[in-house]
Amino acid sequence: MSADTAATPTRPSLLRNHGGGHAPVSYLELFFDLVFVFAITQLSHTLHHHLGWHGLLEGVVMFLAVWWGWIYTTWVTNWANPNRLPVRLILLAVMLCSLLLAVAIPGAFGDKGLLFAGGYVALQLGRSTAMAVLFRREGSARMRNMARIAAWFAASAPLWLVGALADDPNHRIAWWLAALAIEYAGPMLMFPVPGLGKSKGSDWDISGSHMAERCSLFIIIALGEGIVVTGSSVAGAELVDGGLLGALGVAFAGSALMWWLYFDLGAERGAQLISGNADVGRLARNAYTYLHMPIVLAIIICAVGDALLLEHWDEPAGRDLVLVQTGGLVLFIGGLAAFKRFANTIRNFPLSHGVAMILFALLGAAAWFTPIRSVEFAGWGVAILLLTAVWEWVSYHGGWAERMEAIGIPYPKRAYERFEARRAKRDGD
């Protein structure tokens, strides 16, 4: 074959192969997550040692930055193939920036503000700019989409750096909240940029199952913090007696039930919702980029509650424990209910979760005004989680109405049949 007719070699694509609708999680992505295991631990410990409304606000600001850095990188690894050398090098650089951010978390509102902000800006702006350059060879639409994202991070970057240079922590919070407001508005507005237009739904063609799996893994990371806190608290105790082991059991049961409530139905429903959907990008944005934030934050707050429980298990529940544990559980159940409602084709709010939120609020109010031992307070919280899990299990796995009728209580079956008839009629209309 002559030189004139020889085939021109083509460079392999930098994009993932979404054939079959699934892109498996790579080893590099799992390695990348290790930095965020450390970041979650840093957040949990910082919240634990800075209890109070101001400490909570600072913790929320840092969490929003940590989550935004992780979820954007997850979107990138959904598009780009981590096994390609240029993508791999970018992700390792992003991992280093994320580590700098995580290291700075305890002092982010002190002497490490510039390290925190600098690491975050380098993570977000550097990754988006580098991917925009790489995506030039993958088509103008992908390149423009990533360039729009980079432009939005460029707009927020000065606010991060100005805030880091502010001496007053309140001013720093204000600057950083303004930066986060810009960044969190970007996906909702589809990143409009003068000269580049704004993104379209077709620009967000992703593997929905990959996104669902990645966010499920982050839930595991957050739940793991509760396990680490529980184990390390007991391991470091001078005296390990039956009461402390009972408190450990209560804390573990709480983590296990939160896992159950998310993974029994929520994770599967979310994956089913977006798999094969024509508008998968918008669905993934709403279900995972936004609706998973309160779930993850709540799990971190509950880990702080576990630490407080194991420190004071045999004492009356203090107001810090009551506020942290009640607030964390209400936020978890509320966030999970919002996610499950979105992932449900009939968009109904889970009644079991609504009742649980009311019960948690009543439990918190009772413990606020009536002395109750910390382990008993936490035990009642676990009982409410168990009630919610059992309620949801028998509701969605079937057979509960028939079992009630078998013991002489026919009303639930009749009510269930009427509900199913109304739902069938509504779906038919």
PDB file of N, CA and C in Angstrom, residues 223-321:
ATOM      1  N   LEU A 223     -21.477   7.343  55.556  1.00  0.00           N
ATOM      2  CA  LEU A 223     -21.880   6.401  56.602  1.00  0.00           C
ATOM      3  C   LEU A 223     -20.662   5.797  57.295  1.00  0.00           C
ATOM      4  N   GLY A 224     -19.599   5.608  56.545  1.00  0.00           N
ATOM      5  CA  GLY A 224     -18.378   5.067  57.128  1.00  0.00           C
ATOM      6  C   GLY A 224     -17.810   5.944  58.219  1.00  0.00           C
ATOM      7  N   GLU A 225     -18.023   7.254  58.117  1.00  0.00           N
ATOM      8  CA  GLU A 225     -17.545   8.156  59.160  1.00  0.00           C
ATOM      9  C   GLU A 225     -18.224   7.860  60.485  1.00  0.00           C
ATOM     10  N   GLY A 226     -19.524   7.548  60.443  1.00  0.00           N
ATOM     11  CA  GLY A 226     -20.219   7.183  61.673  1.00  0.00           C
ATOM     12  C   GLY A 226     -19.640   5.923  62.297  1.00  0.00           C
ATOM     13  N   ILE A 227     -19.283   4.940  61.458  1.00  0.00           N
ATOM     14  CA  ILE A 227     -18.683   3.705  61.964  1.00  0.00           C
ATOM     15  C   ILE A 227     -17.316   3.995  62.582  1.00  0.00           C
ATOM     16  N   VAL A 228     -16.518   4.826  61.913  1.00  0.00           N
ATOM     17  CA  VAL A 228     -15.191   5.170  62.434  1.00  0.00           C
ATOM     18  C   VAL A 228     -15.310   5.903  63.767  1.00  0.00           C
ATOM     19  N   VAL A 229     -16.228   6.867  63.834  1.00  0.00           N
ATOM     20  CA  VAL A 229     -16.428   7.614  65.079  1.00  0.00           C
ATOM     21  C   VAL A 229     -16.844   6.674  66.205  1.00  0.00           C
ATOM     22  N   THR A 230     -17.773   5.780  65.911  1.00  0.00           N
ATOM     23  CA  THR A 230     -18.257   4.845  66.930  1.00  0.00           C
ATOM     24  C   THR A 230     -17.130   3.947  67.430  1.00  0.00           C
ATOM     25  N   GLY A 231     -16.408   3.346  66.503  1.00  0.00           N
ATOM     26  CA  GLY A 231     -15.335   2.436  66.894  1.00  0.00           C
ATOM     27  C   GLY A 231     -14.206   3.123  67.629  1.00  0.00           C
ATOM     28  N   SER A 232     -13.769   4.287  67.119  1.00  0.00           N
ATOM     29  CA  SER A 232     -12.645   4.983  67.749  1.00  0.00           C
ATOM     30  C   SER A 232     -13.016   5.525  69.121  1.00  0.00           C
ATOM     31  N   SER A 233     -14.266   5.929  69.306  1.00  0.00           N
ATOM     32  CA  SER A 233     -14.694   6.438  70.611  1.00  0.00           C
ATOM     33  C   SER A 233     -14.625   5.347  71.672  1.00  0.00           C
ATOM     34  N   VAL A 234     -15.064   4.155  71.328  1.00  0.00           N
ATOM     35  CA  VAL A 234     -15.027   3.048  72.290  1.00  0.00           C
ATOM     36  C   VAL A 234     -13.595   2.545  72.476  1.00  0.00           C
ATOM     37  N   ALA A 235     -12.829   2.487  71.381  1.00  0.00           N
ATOM     38  CA  ALA A 235     -11.448   2.011  71.482  1.00  0.00           C
ATOM     39  C   ALA A 235     -10.606   2.916  72.379  1.00  0.00           C
ATOM     40  N   GLY A 236     -10.917   4.216  72.394  1.00  0.00           N
ATOM     41  CA  GLY A 236     -10.141   5.150  73.199  1.00  0.00           C
ATOM     42  C   GLY A 236     -10.656   5.347  74.606  1.00  0.00           C
ATOM     43  N   ALA A 237     -11.722   4.648  74.972  1.00  0.00           N
ATOM     44  CA  ALA A 237     -12.295   4.805  76.314  1.00  0.00           C
ATOM     45  C   ALA A 237     -11.426   4.101  77.350  1.00  0.00           C
ATOM     46  N   GLU A 238     -11.327   4.701  78.539  1.00  0.00           N
ATOM     47  CA  GLU A 238     -10.551   4.091  79.618  1.00  0.00           C
ATOM     48  C   GLU A 238     -11.241   2.845  80.160  1.00  0.00           C
ATOM     49  N   LEU A 239     -12.553   2.876  80.220  1.00  0.00           N
ATOM     50  CA  LEU A 239     -13.318   1.747  80.745  1.00  0.00           C
ATOM     51  C   LEU A 239     -14.396   1.371  79.743  1.00  0.00           C
ATOM     52  N   VAL A 240     -14.336   0.150  79.269  1.00  0.00           N
ATOM     53  CA  VAL A 240     -15.345  -0.347  78.334  1.00  0.00           C
ATOM     54  C   VAL A 240     -16.255  -1.301  79.098  1.00  0.00           C
ATOM     55  N   ASP A 241     -17.427  -0.802  79.472  1.00  0.00           N
ATOM     56  CA  ASP A 241     -18.364  -1.628  80.226  1.00  0.00           C
ATOM     57  C   ASP A 241     -19.615  -1.894  79.394  1.00  0.00           C
ATOM     58  N   GLY A 242     -20.584  -2.558  80.016  1.00  0.00           N
ATOM     59  CA  GLY A 242     -21.799  -2.913  79.296  1.00  0.00           C
ATOM     60  C   GLY A 242     -22.577  -1.717  78.811  1.00  0.00           C
ATOM     61  N   GLY A 243     -22.594  -0.651  79.607  1.00  0.00           N
ATOM     62  CA  GLY A 243     -23.328   0.541  79.199  1.00  0.00           C
ATOM     63  C   GLY A 243     -22.739   1.182  77.963  1.00  0.00           C
ATOM     64  N   LEU A 244     -21.402   1.271  77.910  1.00  0.00           N
ATOM     65  CA  LEU A 244     -20.751   1.859  76.741  1.00  0.00           C
ATOM     66  C   LEU A 244     -20.961   0.983  75.515  1.00  0.00           C
ATOM     67  N   LEU A 245     -20.892  -0.325  75.698  1.00  0.00           N
ATOM     68  CA  LEU A 245     -21.139  -1.227  74.569  1.00  0.00           C
ATOM     69  C   LEU A 245     -22.583  -1.128  74.088  1.00  0.00           C
ATOM     70  N   GLY A 246     -23.506  -0.893  75.019  1.00  0.00           N
ATOM     71  CA  GLY A 246     -24.892  -0.672  74.616  1.00  0.00           C
ATOM     72  C   GLY A 246     -25.035   0.586  73.783  1.00  0.00           C
ATOM     73  N   ALA A 247     -24.329   1.664  74.184  1.00  0.00           N
ATOM     74  CA  ALA A 247     -24.350   2.899  73.402  1.00  0.00           C
ATOM     75  C   ALA A 247     -23.741   2.675  72.028  1.00  0.00           C
ATOM     76  N   LEU A 248     -22.668   1.865  71.975  1.00  0.00           N
ATOM     77  CA  LEU A 248     -22.071   1.519  70.676  1.00  0.00           C
ATOM     78  C   LEU A 248     -23.095   0.810  69.793  1.00  0.00           C
ATOM     79  N   GLY A 249     -23.851  -0.116  70.390  1.00  0.00           N
ATOM     80  CA  GLY A 249     -24.873  -0.823  69.624  1.00  0.00           C
ATOM     81  C   GLY A 249     -25.942   0.103  69.091  1.00  0.00           C
ATOM     82  N   VAL A 250     -26.342   1.085  69.905  1.00  0.00           N
ATOM     83  CA  VAL A 250     -27.348   2.056  69.464  1.00  0.00           C
ATOM     84  C   VAL A 250     -26.815   2.876  68.293  1.00  0.00           C
ATOM     85  N   ALA A 251     -25.561   3.360  68.415  1.00  0.00           N
ATOM     86  CA  ALA A 251     -24.969   4.164  67.340  1.00  0.00           C
ATOM     87  C   ALA A 251     -24.837   3.348  66.058  1.00  0.00           C
ATOM     88  N   PHE A 252     -24.395   2.097  66.187  1.00  0.00           N
ATOM     89  CA  PHE A 252     -24.265   1.244  65.002  1.00  0.00           C
ATOM     90  C   PHE A 252     -25.622   0.983  64.359  1.00  0.00           C
ATOM     91  N   ALA A 253     -26.633   0.718  65.187  1.00  0.00           N
ATOM     92  CA  ALA A 253     -27.971   0.459  64.650  1.00  0.00           C
ATOM     93  C   ALA A 253     -28.484   1.661  63.869  1.00  0.00           C
ATOM     94  N   GLY A 254     -28.197   2.861  64.357  1.00  0.00           N
ATOM     95  CA  GLY A 254     -28.614   4.058  63.633  1.00  0.00           C
ATOM     96  C   GLY A 254     -27.972   4.138  62.260  1.00  0.00           C
ATOM     97  N   SER A 255     -26.654   3.872  62.184  1.00  0.00           N
ATOM     98  CA  SER A 255     -25.965   3.891  60.891  1.00  0.00           C
ATOM     99  C   SER A 255     -26.507   2.806  59.967  1.00  0.00           C
ATOM    100  N   ALA A 256     -26.745   1.610  60.522  1.00  0.00           N
ATOM    101  CA  ALA A 256     -27.252   0.505  59.707  1.00  0.00           C
ATOM    102  C   ALA A 256     -28.636   0.811  59.150  1.00  0.00           C
ATOM    103  N   LEU A 257     -29.485   1.445  59.951  1.00  0.00           N
ATOM    104  CA  LEU A 257     -30.836   1.760  59.485  1.00  0.00           C
ATOM    105  C   LEU A 257     -30.823   2.882  58.450  1.00  0.00           C
ATOM    106  N   MET A 258     -29.920   3.839  58.593  1.00  0.00           N
ATOM    107  CA  MET A 258     -29.797   4.862  57.550  1.00  0.00           C
ATOM    108  C   MET A 258     -29.346   4.222  56.244  1.00  0.00           C
ATOM    109  N   TRP A 259     -28.405   3.276  56.339  1.00  0.00           N
ATOM    110  CA  TRP A 259     -28.005   2.541  55.133  1.00  0.00           C
ATOM    111  C   TRP A 259     -29.211   1.831  54.533  1.00  0.00           C
ATOM    112  N   TRP A 260     -29.985   1.153  55.363  1.00  0.00           N
ATOM    113  CA  TRP A 260     -31.140   0.384  54.883  1.00  0.00           C
ATOM    114  C   TRP A 260     -32.137   1.297  54.179  1.00  0.00           C
ATOM    115  N   LEU A 261     -32.442   2.420  54.793  1.00  0.00           N
ATOM    116  CA  LEU A 261     -33.461   3.313  54.243  1.00  0.00           C
ATOM    117  C   LEU A 261     -33.032   3.891  52.900  1.00  0.00           C
ATOM    118  N   TYR A 262     -31.736   4.089  52.700  1.00  0.00           N
ATOM    119  CA  TYR A 262     -31.282   4.614  51.412  1.00  0.00           C
ATOM    120  C   TYR A 262     -31.171   3.510  50.368  1.00  0.00           C
ATOM    121  N   PHE A 263     -30.551   2.399  50.724  1.00  0.00           N
ATOM    122  CA  PHE A 263     -30.207   1.396  49.716  1.00  0.00           C
ATOM    123  C   PHE A 263     -31.312   0.386  49.445  1.00  0.00           C
ATOM    124  N   ASP A 264     -32.269   0.226  50.353  1.00  0.00           N
ATOM    125  CA  ASP A 264     -33.314  -0.761  50.102  1.00  0.00           C
ATOM    126  C   ASP A 264     -34.175  -0.371  48.906  1.00  0.00           C
ATOM    127  N   LEU A 265     -34.528   0.916  48.815  1.00  0.00           N
ATOM    128  CA  LEU A 265     -35.379   1.367  47.710  1.00  0.00           C
ATOM    129  C   LEU A 265     -34.825   2.595  46.996  1.00  0.00           C
ATOM    130  N   GLY A 266     -34.247   3.525  47.747  1.00  0.00           N
ATOM    131  CA  GLY A 266     -33.857   4.803  47.163  1.00  0.00           C
ATOM    132  C   GLY A 266     -32.841   4.677  46.053  1.00  0.00           C
ATOM    133  N   ALA A 267     -31.732   3.973  46.318  1.00  0.00           N
ATOM    134  CA  ALA A 267     -30.677   3.864  45.319  1.00  0.00           C
ATOM    135  C   ALA A 267     -31.171   3.164  44.060  1.00  0.00           C
ATOM    136  N   GLU A 268     -31.924   2.079  44.242  1.00  0.00           N
ATOM    137  CA  GLU A 268     -32.434   1.325  43.090  1.00  0.00           C
ATOM    138  C   GLU A 268     -33.419   2.157  42.273  1.00  0.00           C
ATOM    139  N   ARG A 269     -34.293   2.874  42.971  1.00  0.00           N
ATOM    140  CA  ARG A 269     -35.269   3.698  42.246  1.00  0.00           C
ATOM    141  C   ARG A 269     -34.576   4.795  41.448  1.00  0.00           C
ATOM    142  N   GLY A 270     -33.578   5.430  42.064  1.00  0.00           N
ATOM    143  CA  GLY A 270     -32.871   6.489  41.361  1.00  0.00           C
ATOM    144  C   GLY A 270     -32.208   5.984  40.098  1.00  0.00           C
ATOM    145  N   ALA A 271     -31.567   4.821  40.187  1.00  0.00           N
ATOM    146  CA  ALA A 271     -30.910   4.250  39.016  1.00  0.00           C
ATOM    147  C   ALA A 271     -31.920   3.896  37.934  1.00  0.00           C
ATOM    148  N   GLN A 272     -33.061   3.344  38.329  1.00  0.00           N
ATOM    149  CA  GLN A 272     -34.091   2.982  37.355  1.00  0.00           C
ATOM    150  C   GLN A 272     -34.685   4.217  36.686  1.00  0.00           C
ATOM    151  N   LEU A 273     -34.807   5.304  37.454  1.00  0.00           N
ATOM    152  CA  LEU A 273     -35.416   6.517  36.915  1.00  0.00           C
ATOM    153  C   LEU A 273     -34.636   7.067  35.736  1.00  0.00           C
ATOM    154  N   ILE A 274     -33.318   7.133  35.882  1.00  0.00           N
ATOM    155  CA  ILE A 274     -32.546   7.830  34.862  1.00  0.00           C
ATOM    156  C   ILE A 274     -31.960   6.904  33.805  1.00  0.00           C
ATOM    157  N   SER A 275     -31.996   5.597  34.034  1.00  0.00           N
ATOM    158  CA  SER A 275     -31.454   4.683  33.029  1.00  0.00           C
ATOM    159  C   SER A 275     -32.384   4.647  31.821  1.00  0.00           C
ATOM    160  N   GLY A 276     -31.835   5.006  30.690  1.00  0.00           N
ATOM    161  CA  GLY A 276     -32.610   4.982  29.460  1.00  0.00           C
ATOM    162  C   GLY A 276     -33.516   6.171  29.252  1.00  0.00           C
ATOM    163  N   ASN A 277     -33.534   7.135  30.178  1.00  0.00           N
ATOM    164  CA  ASN A 277     -34.381   8.311  30.016  1.00  0.00           C
ATOM    165  C   ASN A 277     -33.766   9.260  28.996  1.00  0.00           C
ATOM    166  N   ALA A 278     -34.599   9.853  28.168  1.00  0.00           N
ATOM    167  CA  ALA A 278     -34.097  10.738  27.112  1.00  0.00           C
ATOM    168  C   ALA A 278     -33.474  12.007  27.678  1.00  0.00           C
ATOM    169  N   ASP A 279     -33.906  12.430  28.855  1.00  0.00           N
ATOM    170  CA  ASP A 279     -33.393  13.658  29.467  1.00  0.00           C
ATOM    171  C   ASP A 279     -32.567  13.308  30.697  1.00  0.00           C
ATOM    172  N   VAL A 280     -31.654  12.364  30.522  1.00  0.00           N
ATOM    173  CA  VAL A 280     -30.919  11.818  31.654  1.00  0.00           C
ATOM    174  C   VAL A 280     -30.083  12.878  32.363  1.00  0.00           C
ATOM    175  N   GLY A 281     -29.539  13.852  31.611  1.00  0.00           N
ATOM    176  CA  GLY A 281     -28.695  14.871  32.225  1.00  0.00           C
ATOM    177  C   GLY A 281     -29.434  15.719  33.241  1.00  0.00           C
ATOM    178  N   ARG A 282     -30.619  16.195  32.873  1.00  0.00           N
ATOM    179  CA  ARG A 282     -31.410  17.019  33.796  1.00  0.00           C
ATOM    180  C   ARG A 282     -31.854  16.199  35.014  1.00  0.00           C
ATOM    181  N   LEU A 283     -32.249  14.970  34.788  1.00  0.00           N
ATOM    182  CA  LEU A 283     -32.678  14.130  35.903  1.00  0.00           C
ATOM    183  C   LEU A 283     -31.529  13.885  36.873  1.00  0.00           C
ATOM    184  N   ALA A 284     -30.352  13.578  36.332  1.00  0.00           N
ATOM    185  CA  ALA A 284     -29.195  13.340  37.191  1.00  0.00           C
ATOM    186  C   ALA A 284     -28.800  14.607  37.941  1.00  0.00           C
ATOM    187  N   ARG A 285     -28.910  15.749  37.280  1.00  0.00           N
ATOM    188  CA  ARG A 285     -28.611  17.021  37.958  1.00  0.00           C
ATOM    189  C   ARG A 285     -29.502  17.206  39.174  1.00  0.00           C
ATOM    190  N   ASN A 286     -30.800  16.999  39.003  1.00  0.00           N
ATOM    191  CA  ASN A 286     -31.738  17.225  40.107  1.00  0.00           C
ATOM    192  C   ASN A 286     -31.623  16.150  41.185  1.00  0.00           C
ATOM    193  N   ALA A 287     -31.594  14.884  40.757  1.00  0.00           N
ATOM    194  CA  ALA A 287     -31.641  13.781  41.721  1.00  0.00           C
ATOM    195  C   ALA A 287     -30.337  13.603  42.473  1.00  0.00           C
ATOM    196  N   TYR A 288     -29.207  13.866  41.811  1.00  0.00           N
ATOM    197  CA  TYR A 288     -27.925  13.556  42.435  1.00  0.00           C
ATOM    198  C   TYR A 288     -27.107  14.799  42.768  1.00  0.00           C
ATOM    199  N   THR A 289     -27.008  15.742  41.855  1.00  0.00           N
ATOM    200  CA  THR A 289     -26.208  16.928  42.153  1.00  0.00           C
ATOM    201  C   THR A 289     -26.812  17.732  43.292  1.00  0.00           C
ATOM    202  N   TYR A 290     -28.134  17.879  43.295  1.00  0.00           N
ATOM    203  CA  TYR A 290     -28.786  18.714  44.312  1.00  0.00           C
ATOM    204  C   TYR A 290     -29.427  17.904  45.442  1.00  0.00           C
ATOM    205  N   LEU A 291     -30.242  16.920  45.127  1.00  0.00           N
ATOM    206  CA  LEU A 291     -31.032  16.254  46.165  1.00  0.00           C
ATOM    207  C   LEU A 291     -30.208  15.337  47.061  1.00  0.00           C
ATOM    208  N   HIS A 292     -28.993  15.005  46.671  1.00  0.00           N
ATOM    209  CA  HIS A 292     -28.159  14.191  47.554  1.00  0.00           C
ATOM    210  C   HIS A 292     -27.407  15.032  48.587  1.00  0.00           C
ATOM    211  N   MET A 293     -27.348  16.324  48.382  1.00  0.00           N
ATOM    212  CA  MET A 293     -26.620  17.173  49.340  1.00  0.00           C
ATOM    213  C   MET A 293     -27.161  17.063  50.755  1.00  0.00           C
ATOM    214  N   PRO A 294     -28.472  17.249  50.978  1.00  0.00           N
ATOM    215  CA  PRO A 294     -28.961  17.160  52.362  1.00  0.00           C
ATOM    216  C   PRO A 294     -28.787  15.778  52.964  1.00  0.00           C
ATOM    217  N   ILE A 295     -28.845  14.737  52.151  1.00  0.00           N
ATOM    218  CA  ILE A 295     -28.677  13.379  52.677  1.00  0.00           C
ATOM    219  C   ILE A 295     -27.265  13.198  53.222  1.00  0.00           C
ATOM    220  N   VAL A 296     -26.272  13.587  52.432  1.00  0.00           N
ATOM    221  CA  VAL A 296     -24.879  13.424  52.857  1.00  0.00           C
ATOM    222  C   VAL A 296     -24.578  14.304  54.061  1.00  0.00           C
ATOM    223  N   LEU A 297     -25.018  15.564  54.021  1.00  0.00           N
ATOM    224  CA  LEU A 297     -24.777  16.469  55.152  1.00  0.00           C
ATOM    225  C   LEU A 297     -25.410  15.921  56.419  1.00  0.00           C
ATOM    226  N   ALA A 298     -26.610  15.386  56.310  1.00  0.00           N
ATOM    227  CA  ALA A 298     -27.297  14.840  57.482  1.00  0.00           C
ATOM    228  C   ALA A 298     -26.526  13.669  58.079  1.00  0.00           C
ATOM    229  N   ILE A 299     -25.970  12.815  57.240  1.00  0.00           N
ATOM    230  CA  ILE A 299     -25.209  11.668  57.747  1.00  0.00           C
ATOM    231  C   ILE A 299     -23.974  12.144  58.505  1.00  0.00           C
ATOM    232  N   ILE A 300     -23.319  13.184  58.000  1.00  0.00           N
ATOM    233  CA  ILE A 300     -22.153  13.739  58.698  1.00  0.00           C
ATOM    234  C   ILE A 300     -22.562  14.314  60.046  1.00  0.00           C
ATOM    235  N   ILE A 301     -23.679  15.035  60.081  1.00  0.00           N
ATOM    236  CA  ILE A 301     -24.166  15.597  61.344  1.00  0.00           C
ATOM    237  C   ILE A 301     -24.499  14.481  62.330  1.00  0.00           C
ATOM    238  N   CYS A 302     -25.106  13.412  61.848  1.00  0.00           N
ATOM    239  CA  CYS A 302     -25.429  12.281  62.732  1.00  0.00           C
ATOM    240  C   CYS A 302     -24.164  11.612  63.263  1.00  0.00           C
ATOM    241  N   ALA A 303     -23.079  11.618  62.486  1.00  0.00           N
ATOM    242  CA  ALA A 303     -21.811  11.080  62.986  1.00  0.00           C
ATOM    243  C   ALA A 303     -21.309  11.908  64.162  1.00  0.00           C
ATOM    244  N   VAL A 304     -21.491  13.229  64.080  1.00  0.00           N
ATOM    245  CA  VAL A 304     -21.147  14.093  65.217  1.00  0.00           C
ATOM    246  C   VAL A 304     -22.018  13.736  66.414  1.00  0.00           C
ATOM    247  N   GLY A 305     -23.302  13.480  66.159  1.00  0.00           N
ATOM    248  CA  GLY A 305     -24.198  13.058  67.229  1.00  0.00           C
ATOM    249  C   GLY A 305     -23.746  11.754  67.873  1.00  0.00           C
ATOM    250  N   ASP A 306     -23.235  10.817  67.071  1.00  0.00           N
ATOM    251  CA  ASP A 306     -22.722   9.562  67.623  1.00  0.00           C
ATOM    252  C   ASP A 306     -21.540   9.818  68.550  1.00  0.00           C
ATOM    253  N   ALA A 307     -20.665  10.739  68.152  1.00  0.00           N
ATOM    254  CA  ALA A 307     -19.519  11.065  69.009  1.00  0.00           C
ATOM    255  C   ALA A 307     -19.981  11.642  70.343  1.00  0.00           C
ATOM    256  N   LEU A 308     -20.967  12.537  70.300  1.00  0.00           N
ATOM    257  CA  LEU A 308     -21.500  13.115  71.538  1.00  0.00           C
ATOM    258  C   LEU A 308     -22.165  12.047  72.400  1.00  0.00           C
ATOM    259  N   LEU A 309     -22.890  11.136  71.759  1.00  0.00           N
ATOM    260  CA  LEU A 309     -23.546  10.061  72.504  1.00  0.00           C
ATOM    261  C   LEU A 309     -22.525   9.217  73.255  1.00  0.00           C
ATOM    262  N   LEU A 310     -21.459   8.824  72.590  1.00  0.00           N
ATOM    263  CA  LEU A 310     -20.485   7.930  73.205  1.00  0.00           C
ATOM    264  C   LEU A 310     -19.623   8.641  74.242  1.00  0.00           C
ATOM    265  N   GLU A 311     -19.559   9.956  74.182  1.00  0.00           N
ATOM    266  CA  GLU A 311     -18.859  10.719  75.213  1.00  0.00           C
ATOM    267  C   GLU A 311     -19.692  10.856  76.480  1.00  0.00           C
ATOM    268  N   HIS A 312     -21.017  10.935  76.321  1.00  0.00           N
ATOM    269  CA  HIS A 312     -21.893  11.241  77.461  1.00  0.00           C
ATOM    270  C   HIS A 312     -23.062  10.261  77.536  1.00  0.00           C
ATOM    271  N   TRP A 313     -22.825   8.999  77.229  1.00  0.00           N
ATOM    272  CA  TRP A 313     -23.928   8.055  77.092  1.00  0.00           C
ATOM    273  C   TRP A 313     -24.727   7.877  78.377  1.00  0.00           C
ATOM    274  N   ASP A 314     -24.061   7.995  79.528  1.00  0.00           N
ATOM    275  CA  ASP A 314     -24.758   7.744  80.793  1.00  0.00           C
ATOM    276  C   ASP A 314     -25.200   9.020  81.492  1.00  0.00           C
ATOM    277  N   GLU A 315     -25.103  10.145  80.797  1.00  0.00           N
ATOM    278  CA  GLU A 315     -25.520  11.426  81.353  1.00  0.00           C
ATOM    279  C   GLU A 315     -26.842  11.848  80.721  1.00  0.00           C
ATOM    280  N   PRO A 316     -27.548  12.804  81.338  1.00  0.00           N
ATOM    281  CA  PRO A 316     -28.749  13.337  80.683  1.00  0.00           C
ATOM    282  C   PRO A 316     -28.392  13.934  79.323  1.00  0.00           C
ATOM    283  N   ALA A 317     -29.258  13.743  78.353  1.00  0.00           N
ATOM    284  CA  ALA A 317     -28.994  14.259  77.001  1.00  0.00           C
ATOM    285  C   ALA A 317     -28.839  15.771  77.041  1.00  0.00           C
ATOM    286  N   GLY A 318     -27.659  16.246  76.659  1.00  0.00           N
ATOM    287  CA  GLY A 318     -27.416  17.680  76.629  1.00  0.00           C
ATOM    288  C   GLY A 318     -28.061  18.320  75.418  1.00  0.00           C
ATOM    289  N   ARG A 319     -28.137  19.626  75.465  1.00  0.00           N
ATOM    290  CA  ARG A 319     -28.799  20.322  74.356  1.00  0.00           C
ATOM    291  C   ARG A 319     -28.024  20.179  73.053  1.00  0.00           C
ATOM    292  N   ASP A 320     -26.698  20.083  73.145  1.00  0.00           N
ATOM    293  CA  ASP A 320     -25.919  19.871  71.922  1.00  0.00           C
ATOM    294  C   ASP A 320     -26.304  18.551  71.261  1.00  0.00           C
ATOM    295  N   LEU A 321     -26.375  17.493  72.050  1.00  0.00           N
ATOM    296  CA  LEU A 321     -26.750  16.187  71.501  1.00  0.00           C
ATOM    297  C   LEU A 321     -28.163  16.214  70.941  1.00  0.00           C
TER     298      LEU A 321
END
